[in-house]
PDB file of C-alpha atoms and ligand atoms in Angstrom:
ATOM      1  CA  UNK B 243      -0.003  -0.093   0.057  1.00 75.00           C
ATOM      2  CA  UNK B 244       1.413   3.381  -0.900  1.00 90.00           C
ATOM      3  CA  UNK B 245       1.117   5.659   2.051  1.00 97.00           C
ATOM      4  CA  UNK B 246       1.439   9.567   1.943  1.00 98.00           C
ATOM      5  CA  UNK B 247       5.133  10.371   2.440  1.00 98.00           C
ATOM      6  CA  UNK B 248       6.280  12.402   5.492  1.00 98.00           C
ATOM      7  CA  UNK B 249       9.561  14.108   5.499  1.00 98.00           C
ATOM      8  CA  UNK B 250      10.431  15.250   8.995  1.00 98.00           C
ATOM      9  CA  UNK B 251      13.420  17.423  10.054  1.00 98.00           C
ATOM     10  CA  UNK B 252      15.157  16.902  13.482  1.00 98.00           C
ATOM     11  CA  UNK B 253      17.235  19.952  14.392  1.00 98.00           C
ATOM     12  CA  UNK B 254      18.411  18.361  17.519  1.00 98.00           C
ATOM     13  CA  UNK B 255      20.257  20.987  19.785  1.00 98.00           C
ATOM     14  CA  UNK B 256      20.866  23.245  16.777  1.00 98.00           C
ATOM     15  CA  UNK B 257      19.078  26.267  15.376  1.00 97.00           C
ATOM     16  CA  UNK B 258      18.273  29.496  17.103  1.00 98.00           C
ATOM     17  CA  UNK B 259      15.579  32.237  16.829  1.00 98.00           C
ATOM     18  CA  UNK B 260      17.416  33.727  13.852  1.00 98.00           C
ATOM     19  CA  UNK B 261      17.565  30.217  12.177  1.00 98.00           C
ATOM     20  CA  UNK B 262      13.716  30.253  12.083  1.00 98.00           C
ATOM     21  CA  UNK B 263      14.267  32.332   8.944  1.00 98.00           C
ATOM     22  CA  UNK B 264      14.938  29.042   7.135  1.00 98.00           C
ATOM     23  CA  UNK B 265      11.278  27.829   7.670  1.00 98.00           C
ATOM     24  CA  UNK B 266       9.960  30.127   5.005  1.00 98.00           C
ATOM     25  CA  UNK B 267      12.012  28.206   2.416  1.00 98.00           C
ATOM     26  CA  UNK B 268      10.974  24.998   3.847  1.00 98.00           C
ATOM     27  CA  UNK B 269       7.377  25.996   3.662  1.00 98.00           C
ATOM     28  CA  UNK B 270       7.813  26.975   0.081  1.00 98.00           C
ATOM     29  CA  UNK B 271       9.164  23.534  -0.655  1.00 98.00           C
ATOM     30  CA  UNK B 272       6.321  21.829   1.263  1.00 98.00           C
ATOM     31  CA  UNK B 273       3.704  23.957  -0.690  1.00 98.00           C
ATOM     32  CA  UNK B 274       5.213  22.780  -4.036  1.00 98.00           C
ATOM     33  CA  UNK B 275       4.489  19.148  -2.879  1.00 98.00           C
ATOM     34  CA  UNK B 276       0.986  19.122  -1.354  1.00 97.00           C
ATOM     35  CA  UNK B 277       0.948  15.465  -1.499  1.00 98.00           C
ATOM     36  CA  UNK B 278       3.794  15.098   0.982  1.00 98.00           C
ATOM     37  CA  UNK B 279       3.575  15.814   4.865  1.00 98.00           C
ATOM     38  CA  UNK B 280       6.501  18.004   6.203  1.00 98.00           C
ATOM     39  CA  UNK B 281       7.362  18.583   9.735  1.00 98.00           C
ATOM     40  CA  UNK B 282      10.227  20.257  11.572  1.00 98.00           C
ATOM     41  CA  UNK B 283      11.324  19.357  15.109  1.00 98.00           C
ATOM     42  CA  UNK B 284      13.386  22.182  16.618  1.00 98.00           C
ATOM     43  CA  UNK B 285      14.636  22.305  20.131  1.00 98.00           C
ATOM     44  CA  UNK B 286      11.667  22.833  22.693  1.00 98.00           C
ATOM     45  CA  UNK B 287      12.358  26.472  23.262  1.00 98.00           C
ATOM     46  CA  UNK B 288      11.912  27.149  19.507  1.00 98.00           C
ATOM     47  CA  UNK B 289       8.578  25.306  19.098  1.00 98.00           C
ATOM     48  CA  UNK B 290       6.298  28.181  19.923  1.00 98.00           C
ATOM     49  CA  UNK B 291       8.180  30.788  17.854  1.00 98.00           C
ATOM     50  CA  UNK B 292       8.452  28.458  14.968  1.00 98.00           C
ATOM     51  CA  UNK B 293       4.608  27.900  15.122  1.00 98.00           C
ATOM     52  CA  UNK B 294       4.145  31.811  15.248  1.00 98.00           C
ATOM     53  CA  UNK B 295       6.561  32.186  12.310  1.00 98.00           C
ATOM     54  CA  UNK B 296       4.961  29.584  10.140  1.00 98.00           C
ATOM     55  CA  UNK B 297       1.549  28.655  11.309  1.00 97.00           C
ATOM     56  CA  UNK B 298       0.937  26.162   8.437  1.00 95.00           C
ATOM     57  CA  UNK B 299       4.038  24.182   8.994  1.00 98.00           C
ATOM     58  CA  UNK B 300       3.830  21.110  11.399  1.00 98.00           C
ATOM     59  CA  UNK B 301       6.293  21.490  14.184  1.00 98.00           C
ATOM     60  CA  UNK B 302       7.142  18.897  16.597  1.00 98.00           C
ATOM     61  CA  UNK B 303       9.172  18.151  19.810  1.00 98.00           C
ATOM     62  CA  UNK B 304      12.256  15.922  20.086  1.00 98.00           C
ATOM     63  CA  UNK B 305      11.100  14.130  23.332  1.00 98.00           C
ATOM     64  CA  UNK B 306       8.479  14.068  25.890  1.00 98.00           C
ATOM     65  CA  UNK B 307       8.127  12.977  29.385  1.00 98.00           C
ATOM     66  CA  UNK B 308       5.611  10.053  30.015  1.00 98.00           C
ATOM     67  CA  UNK B 309       3.977  11.760  32.807  1.00 98.00           C
ATOM     68  CA  UNK B 310       1.656  14.768  32.543  1.00 96.00           C
ATOM     69  CA  UNK B 311       3.278  16.837  35.148  1.00 96.00           C
ATOM     70  CA  UNK B 312       5.268  16.548  38.213  1.00 97.00           C
ATOM     71  CA  UNK B 313       8.818  16.834  39.801  1.00 98.00           C
ATOM     72  CA  UNK B 314      10.773  16.022  36.566  1.00 98.00           C
ATOM     73  CA  UNK B 315      13.326  18.858  36.360  1.00 98.00           C
ATOM     74  CA  UNK B 316      14.240  19.686  32.686  1.00 96.00           C
ATOM     75  CA  UNK B 317      11.713  17.582  31.154  1.00 98.00           C
ATOM     76  CA  UNK B 318       8.794  18.571  28.933  1.00 98.00           C
ATOM     77  CA  UNK B 319       5.264  16.949  28.849  1.00 98.00           C
ATOM     78  CA  UNK B 320       3.004  16.226  26.001  1.00 98.00           C
ATOM     79  CA  UNK B 321       0.592  18.977  27.250  1.00 98.00           C
ATOM     80  CA  UNK B 322       3.285  21.599  27.265  1.00 98.00           C
ATOM     81  CA  UNK B 323       4.461  20.617  23.728  1.00 98.00           C
ATOM     82  CA  UNK B 324       0.762  20.845  22.560  1.00 98.00           C
ATOM     83  CA  UNK B 325       0.354  24.140  24.213  1.00 98.00           C
ATOM     84  CA  UNK B 326       3.405  25.444  22.474  1.00 98.00           C
ATOM     85  CA  UNK B 327       1.803  24.386  19.156  1.00 98.00           C
ATOM     86  CA  UNK B 328       3.432  20.978  18.437  1.00 98.00           C
ATOM     87  CA  UNK B 329       1.667  18.336  16.527  1.00 98.00           C
ATOM     88  CA  UNK B 330       4.056  15.587  16.827  1.00 98.00           C
ATOM     89  CA  UNK B 331       7.112  14.383  18.886  1.00 99.00           C
ATOM     90  CA  UNK B 332      10.063  12.171  18.351  1.00 99.00           C
ATOM     91  CA  UNK B 333      10.587   9.662  20.959  1.00 98.00           C
ATOM     92  CA  UNK B 334      13.320   7.066  21.383  1.00 98.00           C
ATOM     93  CA  UNK B 335      16.070   8.756  19.173  1.00 98.00           C
ATOM     94  CA  UNK B 336      19.203   6.708  19.379  1.00 98.00           C
ATOM     95  CA  UNK B 337      21.049   9.860  20.854  1.00 98.00           C
ATOM     96  CA  UNK B 338      18.504   9.668  23.694  1.00 98.00           C
ATOM     97  CA  UNK B 339      18.674   6.006  24.108  1.00 97.00           C
ATOM     98  CA  UNK B 340      22.421   6.327  24.270  1.00 97.00           C
ATOM     99  CA  UNK B 341      22.895   9.678  26.112  1.00 97.00           C
ATOM    100  CA  UNK B 342      19.956   9.448  28.546  1.00 97.00           C
ATOM    101  CA  UNK B 343      19.961   5.523  28.720  1.00 97.00           C
ATOM    102  CA  UNK B 344      16.334   5.426  27.599  1.00 98.00           C
ATOM    103  CA  UNK B 345      14.884   1.953  27.574  1.00 98.00           C
ATOM    104  CA  UNK B 346      12.358   0.352  25.179  1.00 98.00           C
ATOM    105  CA  UNK B 347       9.808   0.522  28.149  1.00 98.00           C
ATOM    106  CA  UNK B 348      10.487   4.199  28.617  1.00 98.00           C
ATOM    107  CA  UNK B 349      10.269   4.920  24.997  1.00 98.00           C
ATOM    108  CA  UNK B 350       6.895   3.043  24.872  1.00 98.00           C
ATOM    109  CA  UNK B 351       5.534   4.960  27.710  1.00 98.00           C
ATOM    110  CA  UNK B 352       6.453   8.249  26.068  1.00 98.00           C
ATOM    111  CA  UNK B 353       4.838   7.084  22.795  1.00 98.00           C
ATOM    112  CA  UNK B 354       1.779   6.257  24.727  1.00 98.00           C
ATOM    113  CA  UNK B 355       1.522   9.515  26.517  1.00 98.00           C
ATOM    114  CA  UNK B 356       2.167  11.356  23.273  1.00 98.00           C
ATOM    115  CA  UNK B 357      -0.704   9.498  21.420  1.00 98.00           C
ATOM    116  CA  UNK B 358      -2.971   9.884  24.525  1.00 98.00           C
ATOM    117  CA  UNK B 359      -2.268  13.602  24.507  1.00 98.00           C
ATOM    118  CA  UNK B 360      -3.028  13.957  20.918  1.00 98.00           C
ATOM    119  CA  UNK B 361       0.459  14.241  19.369  1.00 98.00           C
ATOM    120  CA  UNK B 362       1.637  12.040  16.685  1.00 98.00           C
ATOM    121  CA  UNK B 363       4.545   9.893  17.952  1.00 98.00           C
ATOM    122  CA  UNK B 364       7.524   9.102  15.896  1.00 99.00           C
ATOM    123  CA  UNK B 365       9.252   6.223  17.464  1.00 98.00           C
ATOM    124  CA  UNK B 366      12.827   5.682  16.458  1.00 98.00           C
ATOM    125  CA  UNK B 367      14.553   2.286  16.115  1.00 98.00           C
ATOM    126  CA  UNK B 368      17.835   1.266  14.726  1.00 98.00           C
ATOM    127  CA  UNK B 369      20.859  -1.088  15.162  1.00 98.00           C
ATOM    128  CA  UNK B 370      24.503  -0.234  16.099  1.00 98.00           C
ATOM    129  CA  UNK B 371      27.317  -0.951  13.577  1.00 98.00           C
ATOM    130  CA  UNK B 372      28.451  -3.867  15.816  1.00 98.00           C
ATOM    131  CA  UNK B 373      25.022  -5.397  15.725  1.00 98.00           C
ATOM    132  CA  UNK B 374      24.804  -5.168  11.993  1.00 98.00           C
ATOM    133  CA  UNK B 375      28.179  -6.662  11.563  1.00 97.00           C
ATOM    134  CA  UNK B 376      27.174  -9.537  13.864  1.00 98.00           C
ATOM    135  CA  UNK B 377      24.109 -10.204  11.603  1.00 98.00           C
ATOM    136  CA  UNK B 378      21.587  -9.100  14.295  1.00 98.00           C
ATOM    137  CA  UNK B 379      20.186  -5.815  12.701  1.00 98.00           C
ATOM    138  CA  UNK B 380      16.748  -7.142  12.072  1.00 98.00           C
ATOM    139  CA  UNK B 381      16.440  -9.134  15.219  1.00 98.00           C
ATOM    140  CA  UNK B 382      17.573  -5.899  17.196  1.00 98.00           C
ATOM    141  CA  UNK B 383      15.033  -3.686  15.499  1.00 98.00           C
ATOM    142  CA  UNK B 384      12.281  -6.344  15.712  1.00 98.00           C
ATOM    143  CA  UNK B 385      12.999  -6.440  19.524  1.00 98.00           C
ATOM    144  CA  UNK B 386      12.969  -2.545  19.837  1.00 98.00           C
ATOM    145  CA  UNK B 387       9.575  -2.611  18.182  1.00 98.00           C
ATOM    146  CA  UNK B 388       8.384  -5.186  20.679  1.00 98.00           C
ATOM    147  CA  UNK B 389       9.429  -3.255  23.518  1.00 98.00           C
ATOM    148  CA  UNK B 390       8.650   0.219  22.396  1.00 98.00           C
ATOM    149  CA  UNK B 391       5.842   0.333  19.832  1.00 98.00           C
ATOM    150  CA  UNK B 392       2.641   1.565  21.405  1.00 98.00           C
ATOM    151  CA  UNK B 393      -0.083  -1.074  20.619  1.00 98.00           C
ATOM    152  CA  UNK B 394      -2.800   1.460  20.354  1.00 98.00           C
ATOM    153  CA  UNK B 395      -0.880   3.193  17.435  1.00 98.00           C
ATOM    154  CA  UNK B 396      -2.543   3.731  14.276  1.00 98.00           C
ATOM    155  CA  UNK B 397      -1.749   5.091  10.884  1.00 98.00           C
ATOM    156  CA  UNK B 398      -2.740   8.493  12.071  1.00 98.00           C
ATOM    157  CA  UNK B 399      -1.059   8.608  15.438  1.00 98.00           C
ATOM    158  CA  UNK B 400       2.151   6.430  14.967  1.00 98.00           C
ATOM    159  CA  UNK B 401       5.144   6.820  12.718  1.00 98.00           C
ATOM    160  CA  UNK B 402       8.213   4.471  13.080  1.00 99.00           C
ATOM    161  CA  UNK B 403      11.603   5.839  12.007  1.00 98.00           C
ATOM    162  CA  UNK B 404      14.295   3.355  11.202  1.00 98.00           C
ATOM    163  CA  UNK B 405      17.508   4.991  11.825  1.00 98.00           C
ATOM    164  CA  UNK B 406      20.756   2.782  11.862  1.00 98.00           C
ATOM    165  CA  UNK B 407      22.756   4.387  14.543  1.00 98.00           C
ATOM    166  CA  UNK B 408      26.076   4.128  12.568  1.00 98.00           C
ATOM    167  CA  UNK B 409      24.381   6.089   9.608  1.00 98.00           C
ATOM    168  CA  UNK B 410      23.409   9.042  11.725  1.00 98.00           C
ATOM    169  CA  UNK B 411      25.620  12.177  11.030  1.00 96.00           C
ATOM    170  CA  UNK B 412      28.174  10.016   9.315  1.00 97.00           C
ATOM    171  CA  UNK B 413      27.495  10.337   5.669  1.00 96.00           C
ATOM    172  CA  UNK B 414      27.203   6.588   5.352  1.00 97.00           C
ATOM    173  CA  UNK B 415      23.902   4.813   4.455  1.00 97.00           C
ATOM    174  CA  UNK B 416      22.947   1.188   4.158  1.00 97.00           C
ATOM    175  CA  UNK B 417      22.415  -0.288   0.783  1.00 97.00           C
ATOM    176  CA  UNK B 418      19.097  -0.068  -0.828  1.00 98.00           C
ATOM    177  CA  UNK B 419      18.835  -3.773  -0.386  1.00 98.00           C
ATOM    178  CA  UNK B 420      19.525  -3.522   3.346  1.00 98.00           C
ATOM    179  CA  UNK B 421      16.947  -0.653   3.659  1.00 98.00           C
ATOM    180  CA  UNK B 422      14.331  -2.809   1.750  1.00 98.00           C
ATOM    181  CA  UNK B 423      15.008  -5.749   3.962  1.00 98.00           C
ATOM    182  CA  UNK B 424      14.731  -3.803   7.213  1.00 98.00           C
ATOM    183  CA  UNK B 425      11.628  -1.918   6.097  1.00 98.00           C
ATOM    184  CA  UNK B 426       9.914  -5.155   4.983  1.00 98.00           C
ATOM    185  CA  UNK B 427      10.705  -6.553   8.540  1.00 98.00           C
ATOM    186  CA  UNK B 428       9.381  -3.518  10.252  1.00 98.00           C
ATOM    187  CA  UNK B 429       6.160  -3.597   8.181  1.00 98.00           C
ATOM    188  CA  UNK B 430       5.633  -7.357   9.013  1.00 98.00           C
ATOM    189  CA  UNK B 431       6.415  -6.638  12.705  1.00 98.00           C
ATOM    190  CA  UNK B 432       3.994  -3.668  12.835  1.00 98.00           C
ATOM    191  CA  UNK B 433       1.203  -5.854  11.348  1.00 98.00           C
ATOM    192  CA  UNK B 434       1.818  -8.562  13.868  1.00 98.00           C
ATOM    193  CA  UNK B 435       1.741  -6.090  16.550  1.00 98.00           C
ATOM    194  CA  UNK B 436      -1.033  -3.737  15.552  1.00 98.00           C
ATOM    195  CA  UNK B 437      -3.007  -5.818  13.116  1.00 98.00           C
ATOM    196  CA  UNK B 438      -4.608  -4.044  10.087  1.00 97.00           C
ATOM    197  CA  UNK B 439      -3.309  -0.666  11.338  1.00 98.00           C
ATOM    198  CA  UNK B 440       0.305  -1.779  11.212  1.00 98.00           C
ATOM    199  CA  UNK B 441      -0.024  -1.643   7.529  1.00 98.00           C
ATOM    200  CA  UNK B 442      -0.877   2.142   7.681  1.00 98.00           C
ATOM    201  CA  UNK B 443       1.857   3.308   9.978  1.00 98.00           C
ATOM    202  CA  UNK B 444       4.386   5.095   8.065  1.00 98.00           C
ATOM    203  CA  UNK B 445       7.971   3.890   8.243  1.00 98.00           C
ATOM    204  CA  UNK B 446      10.578   6.570   7.777  1.00 98.00           C
ATOM    205  CA  UNK B 447      14.226   5.994   6.937  1.00 98.00           C
ATOM    206  CA  UNK B 448      16.665   8.064   8.696  1.00 98.00           C
ATOM    207  CA  UNK B 449      20.424   8.515   8.515  1.00 98.00           C
ATOM    208  CA  UNK B 450      22.477  10.777   6.362  1.00 97.00           C
ATOM    209  CA  UNK B 451      19.661  11.459   4.056  1.00 98.00           C
ATOM    210  CA  UNK B 452      20.595  14.333   1.692  1.00 98.00           C
ATOM    211  CA  UNK B 453      19.517  15.732  -1.567  1.00 97.00           C
ATOM    212  CA  UNK B 454      21.687  13.377  -3.572  1.00 97.00           C
ATOM    213  CA  UNK B 455      20.466  10.133  -1.992  1.00 98.00           C
ATOM    214  CA  UNK B 456      16.910  11.075  -1.076  1.00 98.00           C
ATOM    215  CA  UNK B 457      15.217   9.961  -4.298  1.00 98.00           C
ATOM    216  CA  UNK B 458      16.857   6.558  -4.246  1.00 98.00           C
ATOM    217  CA  UNK B 459      16.110   5.876  -0.531  1.00 98.00           C
ATOM    218  CA  UNK B 460      12.619   7.089  -0.864  1.00 98.00           C
ATOM    219  CA  UNK B 461      11.709   4.868  -3.747  1.00 97.00           C
ATOM    220  CA  UNK B 462      12.407   1.738  -1.656  1.00 98.00           C
ATOM    221  CA  UNK B 463       9.236  -0.208  -0.922  1.00 97.00           C
ATOM    222  CA  UNK B 464       7.820   0.476   2.581  1.00 98.00           C
ATOM    223  CA  UNK B 465       9.979   3.581   2.889  1.00 98.00           C
ATOM    224  CA  UNK B 466       7.227   6.121   3.576  1.00 98.00           C
ATOM    225  CA  UNK B 467       9.426   9.126   4.128  1.00 98.00           C
ATOM    226  CA  UNK B 468      12.596  10.436   5.911  1.00 98.00           C
ATOM    227  CA  UNK B 469      13.673  11.556   9.195  1.00 98.00           C
ATOM    228  CA  UNK B 470      16.575  14.112   8.379  1.00 98.00           C
ATOM    229  CA  UNK B 471      18.959  15.618  10.739  1.00 98.00           C
ATOM    230  CA  UNK B 472      21.767  17.736   9.486  1.00 97.00           C
ATOM    231  CA  UNK B 473      20.277  18.304   6.009  1.00 98.00           C
ATOM    232  CA  UNK B 474      17.047  19.763   7.680  1.00 98.00           C
ATOM    233  CA  UNK B 475      18.673  22.777   9.092  1.00 98.00           C
ATOM    234  CA  UNK B 476      18.811  24.688   5.805  1.00 98.00           C
ATOM    235  CA  UNK B 477      16.047  25.032   3.464  1.00 98.00           C
ATOM    236  CA  UNK B 478      18.518  24.744   0.436  1.00 98.00           C
ATOM    237  CA  UNK B 479      19.254  21.234   1.681  1.00 98.00           C
ATOM    238  CA  UNK B 480      15.861  20.234   2.915  1.00 98.00           C
ATOM    239  CA  UNK B 481      13.771  21.543   0.086  1.00 98.00           C
ATOM    240  CA  UNK B 482      15.269  19.031  -2.463  1.00 98.00           C
ATOM    241  CA  UNK B 483      14.642  16.299  -0.044  1.00 98.00           C
ATOM    242  CA  UNK B 484      10.977  17.179   0.090  1.00 98.00           C
ATOM    243  CA  UNK B 485      10.913  17.425  -3.657  1.00 98.00           C
ATOM    244  CA  UNK B 486      12.399  13.921  -4.123  1.00 97.00           C
ATOM    245  CA  UNK B 487       9.744  12.284  -1.829  1.00 96.00           C
TER     246      UNK B 487
HETATM  247  C1  LIG D 545      18.830  11.943  12.831  1.00 94.55           C
HETATM  248  O1  LIG D 545      19.554  12.038  13.963  1.00 94.55           O
HETATM  249  O2  LIG D 545      17.692  11.640  13.253  1.00 94.55           O
HETATM  250  C2  LIG D 545      19.423  11.915  11.645  1.00 94.55           C
HETATM  251  C3  LIG D 545      18.782  11.271  10.687  1.00 94.55           C
HETATM  252  O3  LIG D 545      20.564  12.638  11.333  1.00 94.55           O
HETATM  253  P1  LIG D 545      21.438  12.860   9.990  1.00 94.55           P
HETATM  254  O4  LIG D 545      20.393  13.156   8.891  1.00 94.55           O
HETATM  255  O5  LIG D 545      22.119  14.049  10.267  1.00 94.55           O
HETATM  256  O6  LIG D 545      22.131  11.650   9.908  1.00 94.55           O
END
């Protein structure tokens, strides 16, 4: 089934109020492709100003807490993200799984909170280089989905992003064959876990996507879009990826 593509940008801990001027060019590229969904996930402090600058562009968070409120210094709840104008949130990014030691169960709880609170949850999964070299890539990702995919997720509320850890920010990408194998395995797993809705959940590829490789990666079966880090910071880099979707 061909699903509507989603191209999402993850600004990580980059950007600034001044950098929000890039959003105008991103909106222009998005308007040229009304058949593609586009979202930008800036740092939390930039969400409200980003929404104010470009009310027509979907803006998302990069993480949320599983709880609605409470004594969680430095964390951001789904309610706060929504109030700022976010419509989606990335959870379980490999940088958070590594730096903040987030477990599959925590990622699942965050995704569940996001969906319950009305945000689309973008759940990230992906193997390390050592795991791929050991022939464990598919099993690792299947295990991450077992542990972190919210079973109430639907095609509307859940997105999965396959991001091989070794491809993030490195300029390296898996072969088209490896992407095809992994996305087929993720699709099968989502159908096993979510039933018919699993066929409607978009599966993004992420990891060193850029203008020169986007068309090839986005043409692989079951690649329903891209999660883009570095190349989402500038409209001149991100626009051609949207165009290639
Ligand atoms: C990411 O971190 O989500 C990502 C895909 O980064 P990059 O595109 O820079 O590899």
